[in-house]
PDB file of C-alpha atoms and ligand atoms in Angstrom:
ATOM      1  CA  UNK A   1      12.260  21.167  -4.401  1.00 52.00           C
ATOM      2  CA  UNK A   2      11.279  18.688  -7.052  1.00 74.00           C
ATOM      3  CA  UNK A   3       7.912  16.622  -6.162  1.00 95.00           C
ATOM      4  CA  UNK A   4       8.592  13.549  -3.796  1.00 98.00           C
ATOM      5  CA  UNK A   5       6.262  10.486  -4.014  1.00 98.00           C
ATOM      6  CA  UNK A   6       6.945   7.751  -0.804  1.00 98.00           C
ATOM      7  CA  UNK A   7       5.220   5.124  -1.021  1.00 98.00           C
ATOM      8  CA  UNK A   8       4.491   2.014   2.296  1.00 99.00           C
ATOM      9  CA  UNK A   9       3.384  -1.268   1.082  1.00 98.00           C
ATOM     10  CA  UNK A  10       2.686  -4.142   3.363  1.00 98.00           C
ATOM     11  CA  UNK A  11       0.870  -7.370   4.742  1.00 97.00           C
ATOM     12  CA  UNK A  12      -2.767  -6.311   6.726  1.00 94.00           C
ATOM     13  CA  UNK A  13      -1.892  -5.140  10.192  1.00 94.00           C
ATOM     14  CA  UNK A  14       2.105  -4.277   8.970  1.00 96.00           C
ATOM     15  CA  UNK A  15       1.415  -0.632  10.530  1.00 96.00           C
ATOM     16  CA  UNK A  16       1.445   1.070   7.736  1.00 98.00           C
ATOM     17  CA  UNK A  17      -1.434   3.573   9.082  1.00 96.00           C
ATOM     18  CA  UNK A  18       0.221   4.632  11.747  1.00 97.00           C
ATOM     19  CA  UNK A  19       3.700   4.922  10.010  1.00 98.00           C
ATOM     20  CA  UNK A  20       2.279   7.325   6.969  1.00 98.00           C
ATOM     21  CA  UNK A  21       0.004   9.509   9.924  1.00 98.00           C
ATOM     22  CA  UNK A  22       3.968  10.255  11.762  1.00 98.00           C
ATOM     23  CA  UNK A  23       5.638  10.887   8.283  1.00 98.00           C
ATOM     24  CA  UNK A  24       2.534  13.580   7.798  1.00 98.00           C
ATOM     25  CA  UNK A  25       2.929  15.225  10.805  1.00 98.00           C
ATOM     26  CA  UNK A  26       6.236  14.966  10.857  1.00 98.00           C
ATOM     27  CA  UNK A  27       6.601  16.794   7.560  1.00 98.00           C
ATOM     28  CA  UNK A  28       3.715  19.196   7.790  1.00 98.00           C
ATOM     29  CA  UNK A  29       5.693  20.279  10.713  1.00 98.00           C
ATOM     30  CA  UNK A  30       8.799  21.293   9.010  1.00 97.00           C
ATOM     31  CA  UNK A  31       6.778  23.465   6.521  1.00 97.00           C
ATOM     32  CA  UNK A  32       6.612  20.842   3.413  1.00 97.00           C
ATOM     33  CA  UNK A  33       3.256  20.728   1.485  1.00 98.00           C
ATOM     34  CA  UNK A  34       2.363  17.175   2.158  1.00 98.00           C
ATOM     35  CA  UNK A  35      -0.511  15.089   0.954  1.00 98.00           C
ATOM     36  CA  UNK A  36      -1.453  11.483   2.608  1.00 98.00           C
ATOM     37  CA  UNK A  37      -3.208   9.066   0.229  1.00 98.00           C
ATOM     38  CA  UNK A  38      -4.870   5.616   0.705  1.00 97.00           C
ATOM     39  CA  UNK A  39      -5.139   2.909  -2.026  1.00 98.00           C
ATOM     40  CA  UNK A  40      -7.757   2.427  -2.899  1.00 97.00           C
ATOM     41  CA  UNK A  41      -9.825   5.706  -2.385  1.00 97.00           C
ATOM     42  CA  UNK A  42      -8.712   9.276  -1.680  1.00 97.00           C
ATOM     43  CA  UNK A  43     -11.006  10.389  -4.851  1.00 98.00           C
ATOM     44  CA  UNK A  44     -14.589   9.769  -5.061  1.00 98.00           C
ATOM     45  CA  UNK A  45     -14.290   6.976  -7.702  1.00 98.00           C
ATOM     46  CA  UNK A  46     -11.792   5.663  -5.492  1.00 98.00           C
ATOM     47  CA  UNK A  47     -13.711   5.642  -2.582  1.00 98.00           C
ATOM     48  CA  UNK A  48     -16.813   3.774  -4.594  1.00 98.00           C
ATOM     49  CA  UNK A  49     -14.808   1.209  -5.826  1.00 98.00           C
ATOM     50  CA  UNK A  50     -12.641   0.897  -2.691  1.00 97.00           C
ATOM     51  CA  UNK A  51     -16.432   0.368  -0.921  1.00 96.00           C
ATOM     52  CA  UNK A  52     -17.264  -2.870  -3.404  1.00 96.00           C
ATOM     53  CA  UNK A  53     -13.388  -4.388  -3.253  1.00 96.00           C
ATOM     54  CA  UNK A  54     -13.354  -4.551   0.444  1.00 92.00           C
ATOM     55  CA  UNK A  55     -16.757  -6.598   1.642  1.00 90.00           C
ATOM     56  CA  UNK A  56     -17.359  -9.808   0.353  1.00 85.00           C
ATOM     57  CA  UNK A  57     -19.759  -9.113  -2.260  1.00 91.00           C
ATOM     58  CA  UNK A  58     -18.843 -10.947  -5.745  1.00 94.00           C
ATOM     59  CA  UNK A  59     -15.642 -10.606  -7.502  1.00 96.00           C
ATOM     60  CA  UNK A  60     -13.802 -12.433 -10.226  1.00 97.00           C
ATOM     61  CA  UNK A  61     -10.012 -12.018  -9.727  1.00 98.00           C
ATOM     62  CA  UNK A  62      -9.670 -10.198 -13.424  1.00 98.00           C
ATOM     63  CA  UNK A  63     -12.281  -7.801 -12.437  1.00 98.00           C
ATOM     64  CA  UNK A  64     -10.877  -6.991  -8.986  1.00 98.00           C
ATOM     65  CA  UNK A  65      -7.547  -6.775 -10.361  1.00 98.00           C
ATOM     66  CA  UNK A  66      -8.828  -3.864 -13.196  1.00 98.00           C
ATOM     67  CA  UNK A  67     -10.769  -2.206  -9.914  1.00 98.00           C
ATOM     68  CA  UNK A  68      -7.764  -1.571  -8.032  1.00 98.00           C
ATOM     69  CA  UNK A  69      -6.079  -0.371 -11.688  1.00 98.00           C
ATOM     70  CA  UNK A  70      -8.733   1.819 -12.489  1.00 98.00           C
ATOM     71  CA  UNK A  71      -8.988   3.197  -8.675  1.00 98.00           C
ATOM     72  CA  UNK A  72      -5.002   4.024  -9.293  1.00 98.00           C
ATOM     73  CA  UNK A  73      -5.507   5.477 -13.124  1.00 98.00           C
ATOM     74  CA  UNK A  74      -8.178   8.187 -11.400  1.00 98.00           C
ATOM     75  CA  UNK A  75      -6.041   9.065  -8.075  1.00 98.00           C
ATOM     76  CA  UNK A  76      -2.772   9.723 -10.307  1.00 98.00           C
ATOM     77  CA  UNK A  77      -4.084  11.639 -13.295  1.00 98.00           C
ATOM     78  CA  UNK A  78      -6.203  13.937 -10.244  1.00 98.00           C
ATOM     79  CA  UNK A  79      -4.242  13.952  -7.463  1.00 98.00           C
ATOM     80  CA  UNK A  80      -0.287  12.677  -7.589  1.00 98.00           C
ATOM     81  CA  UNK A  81       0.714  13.732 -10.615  1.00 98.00           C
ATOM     82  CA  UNK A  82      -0.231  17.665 -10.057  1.00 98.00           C
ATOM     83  CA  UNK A  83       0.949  17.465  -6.485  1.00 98.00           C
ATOM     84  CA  UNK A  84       4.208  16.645  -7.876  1.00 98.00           C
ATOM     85  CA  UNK A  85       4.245  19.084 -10.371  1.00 97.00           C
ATOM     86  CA  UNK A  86       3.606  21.575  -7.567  1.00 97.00           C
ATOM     87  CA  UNK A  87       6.566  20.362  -5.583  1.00 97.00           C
ATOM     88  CA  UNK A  88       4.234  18.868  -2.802  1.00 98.00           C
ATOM     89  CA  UNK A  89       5.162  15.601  -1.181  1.00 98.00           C
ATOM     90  CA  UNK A  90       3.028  12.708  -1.537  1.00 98.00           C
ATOM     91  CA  UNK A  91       2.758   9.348   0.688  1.00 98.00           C
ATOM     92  CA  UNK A  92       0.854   7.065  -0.570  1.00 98.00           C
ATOM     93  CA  UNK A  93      -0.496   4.105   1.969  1.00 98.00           C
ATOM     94  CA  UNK A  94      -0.579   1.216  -0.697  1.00 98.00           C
ATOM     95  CA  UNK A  95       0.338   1.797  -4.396  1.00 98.00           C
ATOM     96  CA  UNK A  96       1.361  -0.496  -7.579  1.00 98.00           C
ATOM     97  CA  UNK A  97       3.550  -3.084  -4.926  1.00 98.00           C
ATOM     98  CA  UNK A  98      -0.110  -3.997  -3.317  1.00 98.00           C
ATOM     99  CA  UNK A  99      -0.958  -5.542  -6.500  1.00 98.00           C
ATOM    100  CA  UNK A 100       1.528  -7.497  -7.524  1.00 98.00           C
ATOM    101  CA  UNK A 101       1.597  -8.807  -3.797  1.00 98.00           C
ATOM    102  CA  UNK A 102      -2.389  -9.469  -3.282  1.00 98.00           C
ATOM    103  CA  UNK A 103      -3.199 -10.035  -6.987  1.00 98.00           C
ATOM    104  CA  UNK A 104      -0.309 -11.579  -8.412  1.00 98.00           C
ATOM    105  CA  UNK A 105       1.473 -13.764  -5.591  1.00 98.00           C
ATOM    106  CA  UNK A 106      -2.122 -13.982  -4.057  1.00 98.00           C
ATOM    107  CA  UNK A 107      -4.572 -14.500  -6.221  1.00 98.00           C
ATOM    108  CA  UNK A 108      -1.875 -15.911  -8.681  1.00 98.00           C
ATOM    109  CA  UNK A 109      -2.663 -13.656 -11.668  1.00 98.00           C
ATOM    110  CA  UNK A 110       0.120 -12.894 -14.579  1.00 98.00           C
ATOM    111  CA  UNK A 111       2.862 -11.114 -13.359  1.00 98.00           C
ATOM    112  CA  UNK A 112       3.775  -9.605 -16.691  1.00 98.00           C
ATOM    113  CA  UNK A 113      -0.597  -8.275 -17.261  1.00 98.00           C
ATOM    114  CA  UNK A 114       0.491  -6.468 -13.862  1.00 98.00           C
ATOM    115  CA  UNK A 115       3.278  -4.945 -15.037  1.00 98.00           C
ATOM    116  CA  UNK A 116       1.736  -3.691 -17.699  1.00 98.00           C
ATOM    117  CA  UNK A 117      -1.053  -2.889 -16.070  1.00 99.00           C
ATOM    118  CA  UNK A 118       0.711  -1.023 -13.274  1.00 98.00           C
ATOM    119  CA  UNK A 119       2.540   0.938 -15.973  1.00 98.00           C
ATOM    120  CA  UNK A 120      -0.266   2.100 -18.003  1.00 98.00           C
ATOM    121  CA  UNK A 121      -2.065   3.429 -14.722  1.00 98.00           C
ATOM    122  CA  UNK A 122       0.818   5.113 -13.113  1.00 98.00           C
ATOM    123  CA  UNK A 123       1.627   6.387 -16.032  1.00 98.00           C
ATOM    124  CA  UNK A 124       5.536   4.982 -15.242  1.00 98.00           C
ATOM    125  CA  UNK A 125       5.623   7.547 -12.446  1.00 98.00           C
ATOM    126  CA  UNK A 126       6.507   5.189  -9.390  1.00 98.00           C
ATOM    127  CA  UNK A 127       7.194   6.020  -5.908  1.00 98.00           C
ATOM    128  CA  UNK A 128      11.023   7.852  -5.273  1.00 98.00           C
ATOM    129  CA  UNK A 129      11.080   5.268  -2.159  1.00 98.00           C
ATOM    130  CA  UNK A 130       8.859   2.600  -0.820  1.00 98.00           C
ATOM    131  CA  UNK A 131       9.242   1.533   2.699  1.00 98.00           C
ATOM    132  CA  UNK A 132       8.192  -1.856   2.654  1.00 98.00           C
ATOM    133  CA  UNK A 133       6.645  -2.675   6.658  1.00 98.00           C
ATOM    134  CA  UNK A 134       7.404  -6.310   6.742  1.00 98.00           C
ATOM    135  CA  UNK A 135       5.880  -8.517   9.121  1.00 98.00           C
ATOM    136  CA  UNK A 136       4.985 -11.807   9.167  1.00 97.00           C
ATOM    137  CA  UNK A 137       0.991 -12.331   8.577  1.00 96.00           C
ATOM    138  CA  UNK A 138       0.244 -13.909  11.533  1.00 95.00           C
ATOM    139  CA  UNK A 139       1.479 -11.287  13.532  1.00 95.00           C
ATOM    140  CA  UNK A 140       0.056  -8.646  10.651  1.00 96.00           C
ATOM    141  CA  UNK A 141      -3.867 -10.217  11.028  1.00 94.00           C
ATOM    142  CA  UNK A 142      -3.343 -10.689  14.743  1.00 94.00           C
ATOM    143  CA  UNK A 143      -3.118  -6.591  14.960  1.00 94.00           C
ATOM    144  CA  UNK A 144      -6.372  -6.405  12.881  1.00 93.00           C
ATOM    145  CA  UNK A 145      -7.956  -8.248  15.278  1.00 93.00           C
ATOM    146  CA  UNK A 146      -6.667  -6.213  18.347  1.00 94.00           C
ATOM    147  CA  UNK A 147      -7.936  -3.315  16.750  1.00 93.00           C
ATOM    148  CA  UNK A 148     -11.060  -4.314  15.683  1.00 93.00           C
ATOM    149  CA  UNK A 149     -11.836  -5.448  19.166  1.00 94.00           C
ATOM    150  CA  UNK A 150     -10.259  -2.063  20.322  1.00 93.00           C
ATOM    151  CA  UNK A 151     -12.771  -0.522  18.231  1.00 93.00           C
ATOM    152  CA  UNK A 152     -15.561  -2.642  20.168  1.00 93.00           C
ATOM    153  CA  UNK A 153     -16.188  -4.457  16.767  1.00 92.00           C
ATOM    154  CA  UNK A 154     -16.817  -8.042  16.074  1.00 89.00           C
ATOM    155  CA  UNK A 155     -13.614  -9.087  13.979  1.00 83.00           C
ATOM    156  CA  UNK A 156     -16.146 -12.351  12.558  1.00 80.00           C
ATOM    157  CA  UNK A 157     -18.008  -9.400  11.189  1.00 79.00           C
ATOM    158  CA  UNK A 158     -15.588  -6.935  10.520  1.00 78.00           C
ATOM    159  CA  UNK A 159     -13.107  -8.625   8.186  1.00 75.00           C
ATOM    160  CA  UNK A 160     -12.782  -7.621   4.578  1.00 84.00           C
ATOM    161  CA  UNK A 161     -12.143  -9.724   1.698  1.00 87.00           C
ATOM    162  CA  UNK A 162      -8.680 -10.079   1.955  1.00 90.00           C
ATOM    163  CA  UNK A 163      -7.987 -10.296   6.156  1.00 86.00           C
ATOM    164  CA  UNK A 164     -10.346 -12.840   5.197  1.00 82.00           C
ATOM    165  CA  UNK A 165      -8.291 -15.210   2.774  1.00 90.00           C
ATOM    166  CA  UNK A 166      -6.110 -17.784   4.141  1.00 91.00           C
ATOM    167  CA  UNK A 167      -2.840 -18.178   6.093  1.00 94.00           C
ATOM    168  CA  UNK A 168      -1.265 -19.244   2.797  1.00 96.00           C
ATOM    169  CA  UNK A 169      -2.650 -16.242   0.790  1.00 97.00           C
ATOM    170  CA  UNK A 170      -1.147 -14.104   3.150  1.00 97.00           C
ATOM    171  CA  UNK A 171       2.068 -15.666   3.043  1.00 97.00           C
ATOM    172  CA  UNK A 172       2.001 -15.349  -0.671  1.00 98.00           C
ATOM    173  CA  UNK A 173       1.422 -11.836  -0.210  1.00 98.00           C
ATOM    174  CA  UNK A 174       4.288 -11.135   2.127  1.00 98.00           C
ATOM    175  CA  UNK A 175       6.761 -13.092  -0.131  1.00 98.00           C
ATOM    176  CA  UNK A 176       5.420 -11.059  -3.287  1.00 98.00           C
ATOM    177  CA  UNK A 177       6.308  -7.587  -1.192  1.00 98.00           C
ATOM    178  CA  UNK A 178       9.923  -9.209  -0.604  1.00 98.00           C
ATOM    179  CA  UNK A 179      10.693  -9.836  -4.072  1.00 98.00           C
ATOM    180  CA  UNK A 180       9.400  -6.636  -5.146  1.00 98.00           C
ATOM    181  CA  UNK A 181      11.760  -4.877  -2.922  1.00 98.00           C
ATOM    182  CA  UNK A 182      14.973  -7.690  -4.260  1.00 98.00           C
ATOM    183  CA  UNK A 183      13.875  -6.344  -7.885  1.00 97.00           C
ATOM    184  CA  UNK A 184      13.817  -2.639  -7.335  1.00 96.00           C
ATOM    185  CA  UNK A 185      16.770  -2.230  -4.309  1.00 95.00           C
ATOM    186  CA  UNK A 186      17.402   1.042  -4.947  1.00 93.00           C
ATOM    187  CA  UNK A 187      13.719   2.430  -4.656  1.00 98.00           C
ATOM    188  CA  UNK A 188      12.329  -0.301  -2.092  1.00 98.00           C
ATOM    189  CA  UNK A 189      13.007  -0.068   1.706  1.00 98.00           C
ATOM    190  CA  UNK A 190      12.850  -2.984   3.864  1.00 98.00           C
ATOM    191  CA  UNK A 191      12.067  -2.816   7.326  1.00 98.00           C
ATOM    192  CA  UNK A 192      11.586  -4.785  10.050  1.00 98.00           C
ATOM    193  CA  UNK A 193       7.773  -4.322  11.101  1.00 98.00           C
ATOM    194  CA  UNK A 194       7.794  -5.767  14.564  1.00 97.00           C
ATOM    195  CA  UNK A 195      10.338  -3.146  15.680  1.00 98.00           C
ATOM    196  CA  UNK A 196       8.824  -0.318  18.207  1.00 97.00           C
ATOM    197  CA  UNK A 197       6.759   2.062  16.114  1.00 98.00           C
ATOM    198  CA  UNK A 198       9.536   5.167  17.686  1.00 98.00           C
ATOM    199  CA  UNK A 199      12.530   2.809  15.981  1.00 98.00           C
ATOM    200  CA  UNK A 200      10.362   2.388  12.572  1.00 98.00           C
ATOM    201  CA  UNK A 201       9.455   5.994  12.403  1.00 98.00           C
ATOM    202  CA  UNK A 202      13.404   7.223  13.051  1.00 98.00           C
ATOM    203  CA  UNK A 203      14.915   4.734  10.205  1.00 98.00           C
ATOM    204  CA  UNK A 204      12.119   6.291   7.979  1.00 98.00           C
ATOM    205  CA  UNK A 205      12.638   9.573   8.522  1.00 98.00           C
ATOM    206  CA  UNK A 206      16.142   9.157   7.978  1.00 98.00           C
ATOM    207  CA  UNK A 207      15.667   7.828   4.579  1.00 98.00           C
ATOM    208  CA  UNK A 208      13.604  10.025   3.591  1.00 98.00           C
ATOM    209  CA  UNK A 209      15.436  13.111   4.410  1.00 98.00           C
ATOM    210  CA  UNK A 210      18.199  11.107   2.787  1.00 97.00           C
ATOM    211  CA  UNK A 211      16.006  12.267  -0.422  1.00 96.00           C
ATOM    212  CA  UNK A 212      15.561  15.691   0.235  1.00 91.00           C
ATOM    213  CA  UNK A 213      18.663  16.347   1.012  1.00 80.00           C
TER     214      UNK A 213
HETATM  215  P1  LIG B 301      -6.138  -1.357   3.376  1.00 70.95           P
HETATM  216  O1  LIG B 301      -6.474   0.077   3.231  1.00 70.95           O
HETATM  217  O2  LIG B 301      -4.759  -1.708   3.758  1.00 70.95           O
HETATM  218  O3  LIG B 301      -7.144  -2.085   4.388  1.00 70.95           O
HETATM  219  P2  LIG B 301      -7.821  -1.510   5.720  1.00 70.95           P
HETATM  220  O4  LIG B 301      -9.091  -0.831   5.270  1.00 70.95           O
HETATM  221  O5  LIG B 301      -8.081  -2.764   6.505  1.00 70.95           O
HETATM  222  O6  LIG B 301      -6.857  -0.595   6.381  1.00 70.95           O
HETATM  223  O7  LIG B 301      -6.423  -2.042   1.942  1.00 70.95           O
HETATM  224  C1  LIG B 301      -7.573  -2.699   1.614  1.00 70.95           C
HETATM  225  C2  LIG B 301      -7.247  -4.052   1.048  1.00 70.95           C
HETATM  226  O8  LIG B 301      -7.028  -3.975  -0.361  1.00 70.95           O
HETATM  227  C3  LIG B 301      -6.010  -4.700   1.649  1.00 70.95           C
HETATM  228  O9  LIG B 301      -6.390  -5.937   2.225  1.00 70.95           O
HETATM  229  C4  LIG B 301      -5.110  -4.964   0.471  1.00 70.95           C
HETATM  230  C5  LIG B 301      -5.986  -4.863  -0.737  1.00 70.95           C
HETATM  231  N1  LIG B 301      -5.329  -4.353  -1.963  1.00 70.95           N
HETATM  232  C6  LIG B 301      -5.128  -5.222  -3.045  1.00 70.95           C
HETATM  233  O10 LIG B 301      -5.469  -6.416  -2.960  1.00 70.95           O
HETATM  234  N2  LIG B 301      -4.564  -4.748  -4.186  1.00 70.95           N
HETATM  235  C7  LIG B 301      -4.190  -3.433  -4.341  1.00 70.95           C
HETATM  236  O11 LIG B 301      -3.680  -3.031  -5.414  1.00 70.95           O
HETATM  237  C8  LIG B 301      -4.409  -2.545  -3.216  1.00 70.95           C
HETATM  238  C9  LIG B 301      -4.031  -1.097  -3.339  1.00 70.95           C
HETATM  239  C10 LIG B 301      -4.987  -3.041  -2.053  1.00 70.95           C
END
């Protein structure tokens, strides 16, 4: 079987954790080499940078922007790109959408730079399918907060830079993940996030077997 690179993109809280964790199991289980990746991170300069991008220390947007890029540049020229040459699966929890949601519909940077930008690090080798967990942010940030109380944490303390940001910001996010997946309906998969996590995790298995089939 030829590599396979899925992809989830989504507003904070759209359950994209615990979406990617079934996929991996669910996979691993049926004997495919599988590999589950977080944006940023999942290589040690990822993991640094990923560190300074999520507190609040400071950050111009142009800089931020060019941290996530180089974060992606490092995980795809080590990690995706020879996993897919091996035939392994990859799922990646954020990729290329993330930034054209947070950094160009959110923080309102060129859409075209991101493009480009996106290209160059990816190296033009995009997700086969990315399931797009949509939810609206209030019901996205409202989960973060459940969980960080969950977790016994203080969410006043606990947010990053981006749970942080506005109402608006978020909604600028969310609409930036629903255009991405109008402009690329054949690779993009919408679906519904407030559905039961069983329902979610059936319609994406589906699809995905859909692939390796
Ligand atoms: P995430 O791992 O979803 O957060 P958490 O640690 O709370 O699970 O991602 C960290 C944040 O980075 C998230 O708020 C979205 C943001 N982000 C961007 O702004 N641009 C990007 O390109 C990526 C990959 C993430």
């Amino acid at each position: 079987m030829p590599g396979l690179f899925v992809a989830f993109e989504g507003v904070d809280g759209a359950g994209k954790s615990t979406q990617t964790q079934r996929l991996h199991a669910r996979l691993t289980a049926q004997g495919y080499d599988v590999t589950l990746l977080r944006e940023p991170g999942s290589t040690e300069l990822g993991d640094y940078l990923r560190a300074y991008l999520v507190d609040g220390r400071p950050l111009t947007s142009p800089a931020e922007l060019l941290l996530f890029e180089a974060a992606r540049a490092e995980l795809m020229s080590t990690v995706i790109v020879p996993k897919l040459a091996s035939g392994g699966v990859v799922i990646a929890d954020r990729f290329a959408g993330s930034t054209v949601a947070y950094q160009g519909h959110g923080r309102r940077m060129d859409l075209a730079h991101i493009f480009w930008l996106n290209d160059f690090a990816t190296q033009k080798r995009y997700p086969d399918l990315t399931i797009l967990l949509d939810v609206d942010p209030e019901t996205g940030l409202g989960r973060v907060r459940q969980r960080q109380i969950g977790q016994g944490l203080d969410p006043a303390e606990t947010v990053n830079r981006f749970e942080d940001e506005a109402l608006r910001f978020h909604r600028a996010v969310r609409s930036g993940f629903l255009e991405e997946a109008k402009r690329n309906p054949g690779r993009w998969l919408r679906i519904d996030g407030s559905r039961a996590a069983d329902d979610i995790a059936a319609e994406i298995w589906d699809a995905v077997m859909r692939l390796v089939a």
